[in-house]
Amino acid sequence: MIPIKLTMQAFGPYKEKETIDFSKFFEDRLFLIAGNTGSGKTMIFDAMCYALFGQPSGEYRDASTLRSQFAAKEDVTYVEFEFSHRNKKYTITRFPEQYKISRSKEVLQRASAQIIVEDELINGIKNVDQKIKEVLGIDRSQFKQIVMIAQGEFRELVSADSKKRESIYRNIFNTEEFKNIQNILKEKSLEYEKKFENSDQRIRGFLESINSINKISYDDFTIDQILSILSKDIEDYEKKLEELKPRKEDYKNKISNNNNFLESINSLVDKNRELMSIDISSLKDEVEFLNKAKKTFLIRDKERILENFKETRSGYTGEKEKIISDLDHHKKNLEILNKEFEEIKFYDEEIEKLRSKVIDIESLKDTVNEKENLENKIKNLENEISSIDDEVKLFKTKLDILNNKHEEMLKFNLENRDVKDKIVHIETELLNTEEINEGFYKYECELGIYGELLDKCKKCEDEYNKISTLYEEKLRDLSKIEDIYFRNQAGFLAKKLEDGSPCIVCGSTVHPNKATLIDSNISEDSFKKSRDEISKIEKEREKIVTDKINLNKDVSSKANKISEIYDEILKRDKERKFINFEKFESCKDSIEQVEFSLAFLKNLLKESKGIYDKFIKSQDEILNIEGEIKEVKLHIDEYEKIYIKKRSDVSALNTILSDKRLRLLKYNILSVSDYSKILKQTIGNLESLINKRETINSSITKCNNEILKLQSKLDIKNKDIEDLNFKIDENEKIFIKSLNSNEFKDVEEYQKFKITEDNYNNRNKFIEDKREEYKAIKLKIKELERGLDNAPYKNRDELFLHIEDLTNNLKEIEECEIKYHKNKSLLENVHRSILEINKDILKREKLRTNLNELNKIANGNNSYKISFERYILGIYFKEIIQAANIRLLKLTNGRFLFRHLKESIDMRSPQGLEISVFDNKTSQERRLDAVSGGESFQASLALALGLSDVVQRYSGGVSIDTLFIDEGFGSLDSDSLQNALECLIDANDESKLIGIISHVQELKDFIKSKIEVIDSNSGSSIKISI
């Protein structure tokens, strides 16, 4: 993340709008923020933190207190921060919660935020915070600790424990996935532990369920031993059940035999009881009753005839009463109708009046229609007038819009009249900048090749020096070997001499003192080998010399080429706007600056061309708008003329309509529907009176006819009743005579013995069945008495007690058998369940052990107290320490060195990211909390720069291209200050933007690029000097 521009208004101590263009520092990449104590130096970094995270950097600052106390009420407090990250530009704007002046009142304005990512706009604090988290990958506290070495917080950076460092580095190096692996292993391990605990609980539960049978402790036996005990118990119960079977069968047989004797005795007793229950005397009474009831069947026909006549008479009597009731009803109706007939004599006069009214209303039909037509015409005219009024308003609105648009376009054309010249200027500058950029790329490419050639020259020089040294050594060795070889020639000849043979040197045949070899290891072959080796080395040296000459020529040629390109770029960049390097220096920073300038010019050109196109189009649009304005004014004039004419027509029609309404007011007729309704109502009233008169006349005639009919029916019905009374008297005499002849005293006695035929038959059958039952019981008693002659117990009570004893014995055996079966079944179920659990345990035991071991190792439950994620972070941490040690050695003149501790003093806490300082001066290792303030600053500076180096190395992590250092330099002596500055210059060479917040005078003299914070009684302001 590299800041480009920061804008603050009414923020902190800054009253006015202050803008800091960080791109001005891209050339030196090192700048100083200077000012008096409390002037607002650190507030610049606070503003950046607030823009990014919605909170300032300090622990004791709150976002609600950021508004400047010097600001005017109408000034809005906000921060706008533009920065680049991974070749993308971001512009973020935040407004804290504040009171805003609206219509002379203070209104609370909620905090808000927005961010522009290239062409995308994101609104809302939550959405902006999420986007910043995605882009940077760290939160506010981590950003503050990595990017800012803050005043009073140097020691916190170096003395942070493993846990705090882990939180910072996790987001920087994206090690969350390793933490997830730890969590998965922990969850899996716990899951398996719970499964095994559940298995143990289940086994304990099963064993508790058989405590009443056999108390087996899970703590005293293994699962295999428990299974063995259960198997033995099951076998014991099987044996006991087999022993009970014969005893049970014996008791069952004895009980069955004795029950048979008991049933026979009970049957005999029951039959005697049945025999005694039959009442002979009651049966005789029943026979006498049935004989008397039989005689009633001889009289029933005569009784039925008499009853029929009586029922018919009763029906006739009911019909007579109905006729009398209807006759009375019609007589009453006739009286009412006669009264109504007297009343309708006065209807004739009313009917004539209604007929006259109907004729008068029918004559108004045309008047009603004419009134309706007039009202419709007036309504239509009113609608037309309203439409015309609306059209006029629309045209006037359109005229206002066209006039405003016309004024805006004239203003736009006036403001952009020189846009074409501006485009030509931008295109010229863009073409020149593109050629400079192309030259930079050529220069950088040639410089790279030049560097490679220099490396090759150096390598060739080293090879030449090496082979020359080797050549000289071998040459010296060959000289020695050659000398010895020639001196060994006499020895070689002496070896071949034999007594009696002449010497080829002196000719003597006697050889008392033969020459000997000076060095027997030097032979002709070894001599030749050394000469061949020298020859080979000499050829290699000659080849290297040739390569060296050729490389020097290439270097010289490439240097000339680079000079030509540099001079060509210099011609185009006469003001040295982009060239901030000397010949043969890298231009990567300048390329970045040129590309930034190119992007800016292209965007500016695009905007200017868009403005120019709009300017050209606006010329025609102005003419079109002027024509439209003229046309709209003509339409307004025409509509106003039509409006006046229509309003006059409405006035004339209203006069005619008033006359029509006055004529219709007599019958309160307001519309055609009212006319139809009143006419229909009047005709209805007329018809109603006529119909009522005719209906009453008809009803009187009809009522008289009905009265005559009913009187005739009444006479006939009286004659029928008289005939029936005679027949009933005759048949009553015949019925009484029949009762006397069949020995019945009266009708009451006859009714007492009168039963239905089915009842008679059933009762008669019952008597016959009882006779047969009596005979059968007597026979059965004799049979049972013969069967009990051989019974062991003649007394039923004695036999019953004997059976009861046998049954109790059988019950005890059955209860014992049920108990054995229940216990055996329970033991079998427990045995089977524990066996299944044991199989599952054995199956999962190895996986459980492996998971537990992996969980302990991965989550730091090991001798080193290092988790899997912390182990991975430790690898990065070692690299950070290595990079930081390069800085620390330089900052402390080789005195201090960081050491990575695998173990700390407190082994109870997580380990792996602990560090200490080794003092080369005292050869002692020191804890970080024991270093002084100046040493703490040096250590934190070295760690911050080391962290930056490692993060840049791993491009997948958080990109740290910016570092702010707040104070701390005041704690350094002059030598340490010089070392710190040299270290920062080295960091500057690595393309980092470094800002130092300090009031140390030596820094002001040393660093050219400055942001000076000037405080006053009316607030602070910012001055930038390059």
Short mmCIF file of C-alpha atoms in Angstrom, two decimals, residues 428-445 565-580 587-598:
data_model
loop_
_atom_site.label_atom_id
_atom_site.label_comp_id
_atom_site.label_asym_id
_atom_site.label_seq_id
_atom_site.Cartn_x
_atom_site.Cartn_y
_atom_site.Cartn_z
CA THR A 428 1.94 16.52 -27.75
CA GLU A 429 2.90 15.96 -24.09
CA LEU A 430 1.51 12.40 -24.18
CA LEU A 431 3.48 11.56 -27.35
CA ASN A 432 6.65 12.95 -25.79
CA THR A 433 6.02 11.04 -22.51
CA GLU A 434 5.35 7.79 -24.41
CA GLU A 435 8.64 8.19 -26.28
CA ILE A 436 10.38 8.87 -22.93
CA ASN A 437 8.73 5.75 -21.49
CA GLU A 438 9.81 3.69 -24.51
CA GLY A 439 13.33 5.09 -24.06
CA PHE A 440 13.28 4.16 -20.35
CA TYR A 441 12.33 0.57 -21.21
CA LYS A 442 15.10 0.40 -23.84
CA TYR A 443 17.54 1.94 -21.36
CA GLU A 444 16.54 -0.48 -18.60
CA CYS A 445 16.76 -3.45 -20.99
CA ILE A 565 19.72 6.21 -25.21
CA TYR A 566 20.30 8.32 -22.07
CA ASP A 567 21.22 11.38 -24.15
CA GLU A 568 18.17 10.84 -26.38
CA ILE A 569 15.87 10.67 -23.33
CA LEU A 570 17.58 13.75 -21.90
CA LYS A 571 16.79 15.68 -25.09
CA ARG A 572 13.09 14.85 -24.66
CA ASP A 573 13.07 15.42 -20.86
CA LYS A 574 14.91 18.75 -20.90
CA GLU A 575 13.42 19.81 -17.55
CA ARG A 576 14.54 16.48 -16.02
CA LYS A 577 10.99 15.89 -14.90
CA PHE A 578 11.42 12.12 -15.02
CA ILE A 579 15.20 11.64 -15.17
CA ASN A 580 16.28 11.53 -11.53
CA CYS A 587 15.45 3.84 -13.90
CA LYS A 588 12.74 1.59 -12.40
CA ASP A 589 11.47 4.38 -10.14
CA SER A 590 11.34 6.74 -13.13
CA ILE A 591 9.45 4.15 -15.18
CA GLU A 592 6.82 3.95 -12.45
CA GLN A 593 6.63 7.76 -12.39
CA VAL A 594 6.36 7.97 -16.20
CA GLU A 595 3.67 5.27 -16.31
CA PHE A 596 1.77 7.13 -13.63
CA SER A 597 2.11 10.34 -15.69
CA LEU A 598 1.03 8.48 -18.86
#
